[in-house]
mmCIF file of C-alpha atoms in Angstrom:
data_model
loop_
_atom_site.group_PDB
_atom_site.id
_atom_site.type_symbol
_atom_site.label_atom_id
_atom_site.label_comp_id
_atom_site.label_asym_id
_atom_site.label_seq_id
_atom_site.Cartn_x
_atom_site.Cartn_y
_atom_site.Cartn_z
ATOM 1 C CA UNK A 1 -0.242 -0.405 -0.239
ATOM 2 C CA UNK A 2 2.873 1.872 1.202
ATOM 3 C CA UNK A 3 4.590 1.320 -2.280
ATOM 4 C CA UNK A 4 1.474 2.543 -4.182
ATOM 5 C CA UNK A 5 0.899 5.724 -2.418
ATOM 6 C CA UNK A 6 4.628 6.277 -3.221
ATOM 7 C CA UNK A 7 4.544 6.110 -6.130
ATOM 8 C CA UNK A 8 1.205 7.950 -7.166
ATOM 9 C CA UNK A 9 3.522 11.150 -4.650
ATOM 10 C CA UNK A 10 6.574 10.053 -7.087
ATOM 11 C CA UNK A 11 3.980 10.697 -10.841
ATOM 12 C CA UNK A 12 2.742 13.788 -8.606
ATOM 13 C CA UNK A 13 5.725 15.530 -8.337
ATOM 14 C CA UNK A 14 7.017 14.688 -11.816
ATOM 15 C CA UNK A 15 4.206 15.873 -13.359
ATOM 16 C CA UNK A 16 4.404 19.062 -11.502
ATOM 17 C CA UNK A 17 8.226 19.740 -12.213
ATOM 18 C CA UNK A 18 7.193 18.886 -15.802
ATOM 19 C CA UNK A 19 4.713 21.783 -15.258
ATOM 20 C CA UNK A 20 6.499 24.218 -14.005
ATOM 21 C CA UNK A 21 9.720 23.483 -16.392
ATOM 22 C CA UNK A 22 6.666 23.464 -18.966
ATOM 23 C CA UNK A 23 6.421 27.527 -17.362
ATOM 24 C CA UNK A 24 9.384 28.720 -18.181
ATOM 25 C CA UNK A 25 9.757 27.538 -20.794
ATOM 26 C CA UNK A 26 6.790 29.371 -21.917
ATOM 27 C CA UNK A 27 8.243 32.953 -20.532
ATOM 28 C CA UNK A 28 11.241 32.083 -22.586
ATOM 29 C CA UNK A 29 9.188 32.066 -26.083
ATOM 30 C CA UNK A 30 7.232 35.054 -24.593
ATOM 31 C CA UNK A 31 10.212 36.950 -24.552
ATOM 32 C CA UNK A 32 11.776 35.925 -27.755
ATOM 33 C CA UNK A 33 9.014 35.596 -29.647
ATOM 34 C CA UNK A 34 7.053 38.392 -28.460
ATOM 35 C CA UNK A 35 10.497 40.577 -28.575
ATOM 36 C CA UNK A 36 10.404 42.281 -31.763
ATOM 37 C CA UNK A 37 7.076 43.326 -30.834
ATOM 38 C CA UNK A 38 7.805 44.838 -27.623
ATOM 39 C CA UNK A 39 10.829 46.771 -28.817
ATOM 40 C CA UNK A 40 9.109 47.991 -32.016
ATOM 41 C CA UNK A 41 7.973 52.528 -31.547
ATOM 42 C CA UNK A 42 4.020 51.741 -33.731
ATOM 43 C CA UNK A 43 3.453 49.326 -31.697
ATOM 44 C CA UNK A 44 3.631 51.699 -28.444
ATOM 45 C CA UNK A 45 1.727 54.298 -30.330
ATOM 46 C CA UNK A 46 -0.816 51.234 -31.951
ATOM 47 C CA UNK A 47 -1.846 50.496 -27.923
ATOM 48 C CA UNK A 48 -2.840 54.675 -27.063
ATOM 49 C CA UNK A 49 -4.914 55.539 -30.524
ATOM 50 C CA UNK A 50 -6.238 52.088 -31.978
ATOM 51 C CA UNK A 51 -9.649 52.106 -31.615
ATOM 52 C CA UNK A 52 -11.086 50.089 -28.680
ATOM 53 C CA UNK A 53 -14.169 47.506 -30.175
ATOM 54 C CA UNK A 54 -10.622 46.402 -32.813
ATOM 55 C CA UNK A 55 -8.365 45.808 -30.239
ATOM 56 C CA UNK A 56 -11.267 43.596 -28.708
ATOM 57 C CA UNK A 57 -11.847 42.024 -31.459
ATOM 58 C CA UNK A 58 -8.528 40.962 -32.055
ATOM 59 C CA UNK A 59 -7.944 39.642 -27.974
ATOM 60 C CA UNK A 60 -10.816 37.966 -28.785
ATOM 61 C CA UNK A 61 -10.125 36.666 -31.622
ATOM 62 C CA UNK A 62 -6.147 35.130 -30.467
ATOM 63 C CA UNK A 63 -8.439 32.972 -27.550
ATOM 64 C CA UNK A 64 -9.828 30.473 -30.112
ATOM 65 C CA UNK A 65 -6.758 30.410 -31.696
ATOM 66 C CA UNK A 66 -4.638 29.869 -27.749
ATOM 67 C CA UNK A 67 -6.801 27.356 -27.166
ATOM 68 C CA UNK A 68 -6.445 25.112 -30.312
ATOM 69 C CA UNK A 69 -2.294 25.988 -30.043
ATOM 70 C CA UNK A 70 -2.561 24.297 -26.720
ATOM 71 C CA UNK A 71 -4.526 21.549 -27.188
ATOM 72 C CA UNK A 72 -1.474 20.872 -29.902
ATOM 73 C CA UNK A 73 1.351 22.115 -28.232
ATOM 74 C CA UNK A 74 0.656 22.943 -24.196
ATOM 75 C CA UNK A 75 2.687 23.815 -21.268
ATOM 76 C CA UNK A 76 2.091 19.821 -20.657
ATOM 77 C CA UNK A 77 0.508 16.675 -22.823
ATOM 78 C CA UNK A 78 -3.109 17.738 -23.285
ATOM 79 C CA UNK A 79 -5.971 15.399 -23.703
ATOM 80 C CA UNK A 80 -8.675 17.378 -23.234
ATOM 81 C CA UNK A 81 -10.025 20.956 -24.002
ATOM 82 C CA UNK A 82 -10.715 22.255 -20.630
ATOM 83 C CA UNK A 83 -7.066 21.161 -20.063
ATOM 84 C CA UNK A 84 -6.272 23.297 -22.996
ATOM 85 C CA UNK A 85 -7.903 26.325 -22.282
ATOM 86 C CA UNK A 86 -5.735 25.912 -18.592
ATOM 87 C CA UNK A 87 -2.858 26.003 -20.436
ATOM 88 C CA UNK A 88 -4.274 28.696 -23.158
ATOM 89 C CA UNK A 89 -5.033 30.883 -19.952
ATOM 90 C CA UNK A 90 -1.882 30.116 -18.540
ATOM 91 C CA UNK A 91 -0.195 31.391 -22.155
ATOM 92 C CA UNK A 92 -2.085 34.373 -21.446
ATOM 93 C CA UNK A 93 -1.399 35.444 -18.129
ATOM 94 C CA UNK A 94 2.534 34.965 -19.248
ATOM 95 C CA UNK A 95 2.687 36.951 -21.645
ATOM 96 C CA UNK A 96 0.059 40.230 -19.718
ATOM 97 C CA UNK A 97 3.237 39.588 -17.346
ATOM 98 C CA UNK A 98 6.388 39.742 -20.047
ATOM 99 C CA UNK A 99 4.507 42.288 -21.183
ATOM 100 C CA UNK A 100 4.452 44.091 -18.784
ATOM 101 C CA UNK A 101 7.645 43.727 -17.174
ATOM 102 C CA UNK A 102 9.433 44.729 -20.935
ATOM 103 C CA UNK A 103 7.180 47.591 -21.311
ATOM 104 C CA UNK A 104 8.269 49.229 -17.743
ATOM 105 C CA UNK A 105 11.790 48.463 -18.825
ATOM 106 C CA UNK A 106 11.731 50.459 -21.710
ATOM 107 C CA UNK A 107 9.573 53.181 -20.524
ATOM 108 C CA UNK A 108 7.293 52.780 -21.900
ATOM 109 C CA UNK A 109 4.865 52.674 -19.279
ATOM 110 C CA UNK A 110 5.239 54.802 -16.430
ATOM 111 C CA UNK A 111 3.058 56.078 -13.440
ATOM 112 C CA UNK A 112 0.924 59.273 -14.112
ATOM 113 C CA UNK A 113 0.310 57.504 -18.005
ATOM 114 C CA UNK A 114 -3.495 56.564 -18.211
ATOM 115 C CA UNK A 115 -4.862 53.636 -17.638
ATOM 116 C CA UNK A 116 -5.924 53.641 -21.228
ATOM 117 C CA UNK A 117 -2.731 53.834 -22.937
ATOM 118 C CA UNK A 118 -1.173 51.366 -20.497
ATOM 119 C CA UNK A 119 -4.114 48.798 -20.575
ATOM 120 C CA UNK A 120 -3.923 49.702 -24.872
ATOM 121 C CA UNK A 121 -0.131 49.183 -24.991
ATOM 122 C CA UNK A 122 -0.172 45.671 -22.437
ATOM 123 C CA UNK A 123 -3.256 43.696 -24.797
ATOM 124 C CA UNK A 124 -1.907 44.542 -27.957
ATOM 125 C CA UNK A 125 1.929 43.449 -26.886
ATOM 126 C CA UNK A 126 -0.042 40.262 -24.864
ATOM 127 C CA UNK A 127 -1.364 38.600 -28.296
ATOM 128 C CA UNK A 128 1.692 37.659 -29.832
ATOM 129 C CA UNK A 129 4.064 36.727 -26.715
ATOM 130 C CA UNK A 130 1.235 34.428 -25.588
ATOM 131 C CA UNK A 131 1.438 32.804 -29.027
ATOM 132 C CA UNK A 132 5.116 32.680 -28.459
ATOM 133 C CA UNK A 133 4.779 31.522 -24.294
ATOM 134 C CA UNK A 134 2.842 28.240 -26.863
ATOM 135 C CA UNK A 135 5.427 28.240 -29.093
ATOM 136 C CA UNK A 136 7.860 27.983 -26.456
ATOM 137 C CA UNK A 137 7.537 24.244 -25.574
ATOM 138 C CA UNK A 138 7.468 22.983 -29.204
ATOM 139 C CA UNK A 139 11.119 25.108 -29.811
ATOM 140 C CA UNK A 140 12.926 24.715 -26.471
ATOM 141 C CA UNK A 141 11.362 20.875 -24.594
ATOM 142 C CA UNK A 142 12.356 18.258 -26.166
ATOM 143 C CA UNK A 143 10.115 14.982 -25.868
ATOM 144 C CA UNK A 144 10.870 11.662 -24.494
ATOM 145 C CA UNK A 145 9.785 8.228 -25.792
ATOM 146 C CA UNK A 146 6.417 8.127 -23.263
ATOM 147 C CA UNK A 147 5.526 11.656 -24.870
ATOM 148 C CA UNK A 148 6.421 11.427 -28.666
ATOM 149 C CA UNK A 149 3.410 7.939 -27.803
ATOM 150 C CA UNK A 150 1.040 9.912 -26.098
ATOM 151 C CA UNK A 151 1.245 12.444 -28.631
ATOM 152 C CA UNK A 152 1.124 9.744 -31.996
ATOM 153 C CA UNK A 153 -1.998 8.811 -29.754
ATOM 154 C CA UNK A 154 -3.532 11.824 -29.808
ATOM 155 C CA UNK A 155 -3.242 12.784 -33.274
ATOM 156 C CA UNK A 156 -3.929 9.386 -34.437
ATOM 157 C CA UNK A 157 -7.149 10.164 -31.988
ATOM 158 C CA UNK A 158 -7.363 13.737 -34.892
ATOM 159 C CA UNK A 159 -7.486 12.299 -38.416
ATOM 160 C CA UNK A 160 -10.702 13.551 -38.473
ATOM 161 C CA UNK A 161 -9.865 17.070 -38.408
ATOM 162 C CA UNK A 162 -6.467 16.910 -39.149
ATOM 163 C CA UNK A 163 -7.093 18.458 -42.409
ATOM 164 C CA UNK A 164 -9.095 21.529 -41.045
ATOM 165 C CA UNK A 165 -6.805 21.576 -37.796
ATOM 166 C CA UNK A 166 -3.228 22.332 -40.288
ATOM 167 C CA UNK A 167 -5.061 24.962 -42.147
ATOM 168 C CA UNK A 168 -5.693 26.273 -38.821
ATOM 169 C CA UNK A 169 -1.982 26.584 -37.702
ATOM 170 C CA UNK A 170 -1.458 27.735 -40.733
ATOM 171 C CA UNK A 171 -3.310 30.287 -39.605
ATOM 172 C CA UNK A 172 -1.773 31.208 -36.602
ATOM 173 C CA UNK A 173 1.452 31.199 -38.156
ATOM 174 C CA UNK A 174 -0.107 33.735 -40.677
ATOM 175 C CA UNK A 175 -0.973 35.895 -37.939
ATOM 176 C CA UNK A 176 2.067 35.872 -35.935
ATOM 177 C CA UNK A 177 4.619 36.578 -38.667
ATOM 178 C CA UNK A 178 1.871 39.248 -39.501
ATOM 179 C CA UNK A 179 2.049 41.208 -36.504
ATOM 180 C CA UNK A 180 4.891 41.507 -36.400
ATOM 181 C CA UNK A 181 5.382 43.371 -40.166
ATOM 182 C CA UNK A 182 1.694 44.882 -40.436
ATOM 183 C CA UNK A 183 2.273 48.368 -37.798
ATOM 184 C CA UNK A 184 5.875 49.609 -39.454
ATOM 185 C CA UNK A 185 5.271 51.999 -42.218
ATOM 186 C CA UNK A 186 7.420 49.639 -44.044
ATOM 187 C CA UNK A 187 4.011 47.902 -45.876
ATOM 188 C CA UNK A 188 3.035 50.977 -47.101
ATOM 189 C CA UNK A 189 5.575 52.122 -48.303
ATOM 190 C CA UNK A 190 6.790 49.753 -50.298
ATOM 191 C CA UNK A 191 2.597 49.075 -51.421
ATOM 192 C CA UNK A 192 2.698 52.650 -52.604
ATOM 193 C CA UNK A 193 6.447 51.743 -55.135
ATOM 194 C CA UNK A 194 4.721 48.882 -56.205
ATOM 195 C CA UNK A 195 2.810 48.741 -59.504
ATOM 196 C CA UNK A 196 0.402 45.608 -61.059
ATOM 197 C CA UNK A 197 3.722 44.036 -62.507
ATOM 198 C CA UNK A 198 5.205 43.575 -58.692
ATOM 199 C CA UNK A 199 1.896 42.139 -57.141
ATOM 200 C CA UNK A 200 1.292 39.790 -59.555
ATOM 201 C CA UNK A 201 4.907 38.547 -59.368
ATOM 202 C CA UNK A 202 4.982 39.085 -55.507
ATOM 203 C CA UNK A 203 2.404 36.568 -54.932
ATOM 204 C CA UNK A 204 4.009 33.421 -57.811
ATOM 205 C CA UNK A 205 6.797 34.056 -55.655
ATOM 206 C CA UNK A 206 4.762 33.688 -52.130
ATOM 207 C CA UNK A 207 3.360 30.967 -53.453
ATOM 208 C CA UNK A 208 6.658 29.075 -54.994
ATOM 209 C CA UNK A 209 8.454 29.729 -51.385
ATOM 210 C CA UNK A 210 4.937 28.206 -49.293
ATOM 211 C CA UNK A 211 5.329 25.547 -51.458
ATOM 212 C CA UNK A 212 8.631 24.717 -51.271
ATOM 213 C CA UNK A 213 7.803 25.115 -47.201
ATOM 214 C CA UNK A 214 4.962 22.692 -47.199
ATOM 215 C CA UNK A 215 6.512 20.442 -49.811
ATOM 216 C CA UNK A 216 10.084 19.845 -48.227
ATOM 217 C CA UNK A 217 7.972 19.014 -45.189
ATOM 218 C CA UNK A 218 5.414 16.815 -47.128
ATOM 219 C CA UNK A 219 2.779 17.859 -43.920
ATOM 220 C CA UNK A 220 3.999 14.931 -41.371
ATOM 221 C CA UNK A 221 1.808 12.314 -39.790
ATOM 222 C CA UNK A 222 -0.986 12.354 -41.306
ATOM 223 C CA UNK A 223 -0.657 14.827 -44.359
ATOM 224 C CA UNK A 224 2.561 12.886 -45.266
ATOM 225 C CA UNK A 225 3.105 12.585 -49.030
ATOM 226 C CA UNK A 226 3.973 9.879 -50.594
ATOM 227 C CA UNK A 227 5.859 8.750 -53.680
ATOM 228 C CA UNK A 228 2.941 7.534 -55.493
ATOM 229 C CA UNK A 229 0.762 11.081 -54.666
ATOM 230 C CA UNK A 230 1.576 13.738 -57.552
ATOM 231 C CA UNK A 231 3.247 17.083 -56.590
ATOM 232 C CA UNK A 232 -0.253 18.495 -57.215
ATOM 233 C CA UNK A 233 -1.681 17.087 -54.271
ATOM 234 C CA UNK A 234 0.266 19.216 -52.190
ATOM 235 C CA UNK A 235 -0.094 22.542 -54.175
ATOM 236 C CA UNK A 236 -3.497 22.353 -54.943
ATOM 237 C CA UNK A 237 -4.925 20.571 -50.841
ATOM 238 C CA UNK A 238 -2.307 22.968 -49.393
ATOM 239 C CA UNK A 239 -0.333 25.184 -50.892
ATOM 240 C CA UNK A 240 -3.372 27.248 -52.692
ATOM 241 C CA UNK A 241 -5.408 27.133 -49.296
ATOM 242 C CA UNK A 242 -2.326 28.068 -46.916
ATOM 243 C CA UNK A 243 -1.653 31.558 -49.308
ATOM 244 C CA UNK A 244 -5.553 32.254 -49.269
ATOM 245 C CA UNK A 245 -5.317 31.875 -45.387
ATOM 246 C CA UNK A 246 -2.317 33.830 -45.956
ATOM 247 C CA UNK A 247 -4.709 37.223 -47.737
ATOM 248 C CA UNK A 248 -7.339 36.631 -45.577
ATOM 249 C CA UNK A 249 -5.058 37.725 -42.141
ATOM 250 C CA UNK A 250 -3.135 39.506 -44.223
ATOM 251 C CA UNK A 251 -6.458 41.827 -45.205
ATOM 252 C CA UNK A 252 -7.968 42.099 -41.609
ATOM 253 C CA UNK A 253 -4.388 42.598 -40.035
ATOM 254 C CA UNK A 254 -4.470 46.016 -41.549
ATOM 255 C CA UNK A 255 -7.960 46.327 -41.303
ATOM 256 C CA UNK A 256 -7.531 45.806 -37.256
ATOM 257 C CA UNK A 257 -4.353 48.020 -37.606
ATOM 258 C CA UNK A 258 -6.185 50.935 -39.544
ATOM 259 C CA UNK A 259 -3.903 50.453 -42.606
ATOM 260 C CA UNK A 260 -6.747 50.600 -44.805
ATOM 261 C CA UNK A 261 -8.872 52.952 -43.387
ATOM 262 C CA UNK A 262 -9.310 55.828 -46.613
ATOM 263 C CA UNK A 263 -7.140 53.943 -48.521
ATOM 264 C CA UNK A 264 -7.878 53.468 -52.315
ATOM 265 C CA UNK A 265 -9.266 49.595 -53.439
ATOM 266 C CA UNK A 266 -6.558 49.306 -55.381
ATOM 267 C CA UNK A 267 -4.210 50.083 -52.503
ATOM 268 C CA UNK A 268 -5.782 48.007 -49.837
ATOM 269 C CA UNK A 269 -4.862 45.202 -52.746
ATOM 270 C CA UNK A 270 -1.329 45.752 -52.640
ATOM 271 C CA UNK A 271 -0.598 46.728 -49.207
ATOM 272 C CA UNK A 272 -2.728 42.708 -48.474
ATOM 273 C CA UNK A 273 0.003 41.078 -51.561
ATOM 274 C CA UNK A 274 2.902 43.362 -49.544
ATOM 275 C CA UNK A 275 2.282 41.781 -46.074
ATOM 276 C CA UNK A 276 0.562 37.680 -47.446
ATOM 277 C CA UNK A 277 4.750 37.165 -48.755
ATOM 278 C CA UNK A 278 5.397 36.799 -44.401
ATOM 279 C CA UNK A 279 2.503 35.546 -43.768
ATOM 280 C CA UNK A 280 2.606 32.906 -46.414
ATOM 281 C CA UNK A 281 6.008 32.269 -45.093
ATOM 282 C CA UNK A 282 5.165 32.023 -41.178
ATOM 283 C CA UNK A 283 1.814 29.793 -42.629
ATOM 284 C CA UNK A 284 3.846 26.895 -44.147
ATOM 285 C CA UNK A 285 7.237 27.060 -41.436
ATOM 286 C CA UNK A 286 3.915 26.984 -39.123
ATOM 287 C CA UNK A 287 5.003 23.137 -39.847
ATOM 288 C CA UNK A 288 8.559 23.217 -39.224
ATOM 289 C CA UNK A 289 7.038 25.485 -35.615
ATOM 290 C CA UNK A 290 4.260 23.244 -34.820
#
């Protein structure tokens, strides 16, 4: 009886230790992946003047993104959506804490500032940092044999929804990378310098680069391409839908940051095409990261 109790205690201690290590990796991920935006002047200003309903919508959209991401690569193996929700909340909390600390360090929030400005800066920075907190486990943590076997079992149980999950993961990758560059003036500047031919070449280049990523990693697991599978399968099933996802994310991010207000239709399209270039890379690379 005592042996059974000791075994259970050891298991609980090991689980707690793994969870604490996961928290540490989450903090590191939030800092590393969120630092580019935490040091971007345009994001500091956006936190002050962004329309609050657009910021609220971004925060609400980030919740299901974190939920799905946590279900796949949470702080420890998650097999229920309740556990995934717990990890998503923890990731958000880590992101908020890291954002506050870094913004305080940089002097971007200080006593005397309006509460709305402080909350706006923290909220907008917490979105990429929360994604980074969950990516920290994927990037900085290895899996032992038991964890790898558990992951395989979980992926097998989700085979019926795996295609939709792949597209969703690409959306997360596109959003994460787009958030890093969309606030900068360079996106608008590049779009103003472009012609329709430049845009067409950029679209083709984005698709080709994305297809290179997709075909190279072969969508491990249920979507791994076999020798009998034609090359057009990956292009039609993953690359083209993935680019459309990245393009849609680009429109949304530009709208969120007010980059499409009072802008001509052609200029809106060019701006989205420019942003979808890094967005497409982020969407494809999501399979390498996630």
